[in-house]
Tab-separated table of C-alpha atoms in Angstrom:
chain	number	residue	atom	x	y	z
B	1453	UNK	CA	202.407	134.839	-87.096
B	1454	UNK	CA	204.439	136.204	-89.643
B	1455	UNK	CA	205.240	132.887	-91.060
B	1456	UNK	CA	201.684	131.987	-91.406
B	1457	UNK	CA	201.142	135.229	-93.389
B	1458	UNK	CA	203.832	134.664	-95.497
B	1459	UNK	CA	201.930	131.086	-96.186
B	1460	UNK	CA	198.627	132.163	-96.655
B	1461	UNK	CA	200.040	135.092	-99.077
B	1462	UNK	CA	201.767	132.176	-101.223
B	1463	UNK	CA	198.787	129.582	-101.252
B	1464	UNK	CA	197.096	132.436	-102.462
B	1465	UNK	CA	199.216	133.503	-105.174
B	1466	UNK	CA	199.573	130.016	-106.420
B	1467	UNK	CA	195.880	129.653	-106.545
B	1468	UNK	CA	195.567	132.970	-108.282
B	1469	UNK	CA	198.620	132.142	-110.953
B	1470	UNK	CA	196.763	128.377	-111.623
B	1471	UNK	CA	193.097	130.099	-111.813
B	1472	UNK	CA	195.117	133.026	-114.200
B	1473	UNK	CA	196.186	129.885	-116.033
B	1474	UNK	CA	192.915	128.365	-116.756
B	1475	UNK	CA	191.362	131.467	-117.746
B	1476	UNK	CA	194.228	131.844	-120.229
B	1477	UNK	CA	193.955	128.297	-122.037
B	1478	UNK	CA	190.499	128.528	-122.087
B	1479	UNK	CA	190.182	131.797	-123.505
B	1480	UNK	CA	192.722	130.081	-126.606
B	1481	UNK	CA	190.548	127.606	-127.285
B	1482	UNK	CA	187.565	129.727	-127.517
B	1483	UNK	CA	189.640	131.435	-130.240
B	1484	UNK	CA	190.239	128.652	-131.976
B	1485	UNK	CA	186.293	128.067	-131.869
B	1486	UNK	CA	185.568	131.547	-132.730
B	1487	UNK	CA	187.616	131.589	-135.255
B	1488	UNK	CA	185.935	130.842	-138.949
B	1489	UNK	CA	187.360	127.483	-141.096
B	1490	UNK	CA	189.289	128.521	-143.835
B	1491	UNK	CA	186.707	128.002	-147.006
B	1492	UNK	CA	187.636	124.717	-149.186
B	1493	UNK	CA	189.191	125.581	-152.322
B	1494	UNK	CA	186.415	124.730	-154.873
B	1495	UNK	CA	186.946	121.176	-156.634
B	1496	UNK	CA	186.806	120.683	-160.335
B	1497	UNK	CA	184.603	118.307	-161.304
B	1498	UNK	CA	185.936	116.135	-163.598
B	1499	UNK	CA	183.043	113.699	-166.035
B	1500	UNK	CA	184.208	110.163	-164.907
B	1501	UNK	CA	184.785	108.125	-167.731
B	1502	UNK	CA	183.660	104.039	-167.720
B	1503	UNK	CA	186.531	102.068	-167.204
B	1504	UNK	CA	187.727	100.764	-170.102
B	1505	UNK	CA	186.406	97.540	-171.966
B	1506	UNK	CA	188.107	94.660	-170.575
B	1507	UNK	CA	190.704	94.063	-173.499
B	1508	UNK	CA	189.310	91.092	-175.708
B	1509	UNK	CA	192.237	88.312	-176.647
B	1510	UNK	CA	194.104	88.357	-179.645
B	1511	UNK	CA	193.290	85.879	-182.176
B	1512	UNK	CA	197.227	84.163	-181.627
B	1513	UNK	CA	195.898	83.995	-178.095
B	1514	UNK	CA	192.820	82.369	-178.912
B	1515	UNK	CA	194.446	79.700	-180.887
B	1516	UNK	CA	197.262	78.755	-179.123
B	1517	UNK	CA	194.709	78.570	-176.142
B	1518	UNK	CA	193.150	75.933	-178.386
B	1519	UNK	CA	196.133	74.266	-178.718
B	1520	UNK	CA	197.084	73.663	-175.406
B	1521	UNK	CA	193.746	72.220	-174.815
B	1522	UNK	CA	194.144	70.077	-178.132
B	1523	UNK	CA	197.712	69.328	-177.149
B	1524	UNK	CA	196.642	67.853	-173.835
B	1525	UNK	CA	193.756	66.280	-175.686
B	1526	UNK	CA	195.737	64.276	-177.560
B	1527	UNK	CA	197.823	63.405	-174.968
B	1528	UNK	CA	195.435	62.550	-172.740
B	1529	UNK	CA	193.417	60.312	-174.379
B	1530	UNK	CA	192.639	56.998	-173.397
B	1531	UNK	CA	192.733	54.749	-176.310
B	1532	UNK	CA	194.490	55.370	-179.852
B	1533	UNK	CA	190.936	55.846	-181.699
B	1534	UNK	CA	190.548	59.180	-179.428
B	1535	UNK	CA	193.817	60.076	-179.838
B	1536	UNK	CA	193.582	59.718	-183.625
B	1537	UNK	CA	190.083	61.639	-183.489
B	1538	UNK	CA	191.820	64.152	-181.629
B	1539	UNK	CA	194.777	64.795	-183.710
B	1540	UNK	CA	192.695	64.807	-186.846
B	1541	UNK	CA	190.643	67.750	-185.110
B	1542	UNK	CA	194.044	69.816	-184.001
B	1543	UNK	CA	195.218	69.462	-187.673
B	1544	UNK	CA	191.995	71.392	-188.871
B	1545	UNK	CA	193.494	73.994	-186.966
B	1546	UNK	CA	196.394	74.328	-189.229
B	1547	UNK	CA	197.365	76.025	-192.925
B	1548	UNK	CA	198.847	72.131	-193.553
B	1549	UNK	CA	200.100	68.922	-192.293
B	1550	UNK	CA	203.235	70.062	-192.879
B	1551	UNK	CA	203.445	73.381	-190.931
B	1552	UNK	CA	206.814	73.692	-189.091
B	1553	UNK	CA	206.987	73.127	-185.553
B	1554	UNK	CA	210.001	74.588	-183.648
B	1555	UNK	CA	211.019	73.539	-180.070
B	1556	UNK	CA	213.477	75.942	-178.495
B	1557	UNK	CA	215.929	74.303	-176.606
B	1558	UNK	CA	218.572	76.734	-175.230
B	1559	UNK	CA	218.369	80.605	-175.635
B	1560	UNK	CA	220.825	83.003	-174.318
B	1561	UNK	CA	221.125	86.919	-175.203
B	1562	UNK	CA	218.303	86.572	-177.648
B	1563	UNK	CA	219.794	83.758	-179.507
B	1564	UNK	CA	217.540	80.775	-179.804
B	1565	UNK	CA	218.407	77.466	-180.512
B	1566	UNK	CA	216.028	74.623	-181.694
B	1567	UNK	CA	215.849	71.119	-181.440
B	1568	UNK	CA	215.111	69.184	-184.819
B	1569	UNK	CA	212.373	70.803	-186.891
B	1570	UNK	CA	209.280	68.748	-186.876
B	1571	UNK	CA	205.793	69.015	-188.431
B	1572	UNK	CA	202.816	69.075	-186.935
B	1573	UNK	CA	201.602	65.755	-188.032
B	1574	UNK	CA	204.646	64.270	-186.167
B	1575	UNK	CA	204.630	66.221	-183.195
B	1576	UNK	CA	200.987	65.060	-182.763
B	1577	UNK	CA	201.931	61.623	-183.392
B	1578	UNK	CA	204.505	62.047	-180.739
B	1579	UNK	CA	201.910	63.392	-178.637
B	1580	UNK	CA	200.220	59.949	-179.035
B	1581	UNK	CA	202.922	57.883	-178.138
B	1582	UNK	CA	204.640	59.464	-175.150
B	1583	UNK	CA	201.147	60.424	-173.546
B	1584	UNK	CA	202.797	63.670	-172.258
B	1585	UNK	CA	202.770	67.006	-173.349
B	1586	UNK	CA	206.057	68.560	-171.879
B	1587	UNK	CA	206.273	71.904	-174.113
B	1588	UNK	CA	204.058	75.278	-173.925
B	1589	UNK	CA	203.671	77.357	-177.184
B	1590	UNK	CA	205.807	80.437	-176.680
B	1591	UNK	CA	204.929	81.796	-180.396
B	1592	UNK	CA	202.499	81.485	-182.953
B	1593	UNK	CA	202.319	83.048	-186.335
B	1594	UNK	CA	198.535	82.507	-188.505
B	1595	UNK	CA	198.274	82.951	-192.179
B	1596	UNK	CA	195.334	85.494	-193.696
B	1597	UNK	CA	192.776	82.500	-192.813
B	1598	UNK	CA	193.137	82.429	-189.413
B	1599	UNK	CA	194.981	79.071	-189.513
B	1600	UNK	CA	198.469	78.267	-187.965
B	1601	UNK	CA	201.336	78.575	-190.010
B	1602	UNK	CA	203.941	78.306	-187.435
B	1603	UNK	CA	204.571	77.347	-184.088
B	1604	UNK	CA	207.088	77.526	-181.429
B	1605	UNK	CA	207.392	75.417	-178.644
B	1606	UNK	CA	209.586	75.443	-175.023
B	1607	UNK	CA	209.913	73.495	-172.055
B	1608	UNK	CA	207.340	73.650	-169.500
């Protein structure tokens, strides 16, 4: 009899310590509930300003975007008379017939070296013949008209 007594008194204080134990967590988390949210801090608000204007192309960026459609123009074209058309157009373009045209070849630490110098006129011409425009324009300078008064080439 004894040992059921001693059995009974345990179950019983193990149900008291785990109902002890419920009361206790749920009694924190009312606390938590009761408990007010700290308040925000307030937030500036700051005038949004429009994004800015999408930046409009230089004119050097314009016209050598010309010229690389010229360029292929005239190397593209399908019979001499268009090509001829088309180089007479691309020349409009430019301060001269003679304006230089450097093709950079090699350039290491800043240090540029160029093939020939050519003019325009020729370059076109050799545009004509070979059919294939191999070189991208890496610089171009304009005059006070808006024409080309130099150009630099390189390798595609």
């Amino acid at each position: 009899m004894k040992e059921k007594f001693i059995s009974f008194s345990l179950n019983r204080s193990l149900m008291f310590a785990l109902v002890a134990l419920l009361a206790v967590g749920a009694c924190k988390s009312k606390k938590k509930a009761v408990q007010p949210e700290p308040t925000p801090a307030p937030v500036e608000r700051v005038q949004e300003t429009p994004p800015p204007a999408p930046a409009q192309p230089s004119a050097e960026e314009v016209a050598a975007q010309k010229l690389e459609s010229a360029f292929n123009s005239v190397a593209g074209a399908s019979n001499v008379s268009m090509a001829n058309q088309s180089i007479e157009q691309t020349l409009a373009m430019f301060s001269n017939q003679q304006t230089p045209v450097l093709i950079v070849i090699h350039e290491e630490n800043g240090i540029k070296d160029y093939d020939e110098p050519t003019t325009i006129r020729k370059y076109l011409e050799y545009l004509k013949d070979t059919k294939k425009n191999l070189n991208y324009i890496s610089d171009i300078r304009l005059d006070a008209n808006g024409k080309v008064s130099e150009l630099e080439l390189r390798r595609k």
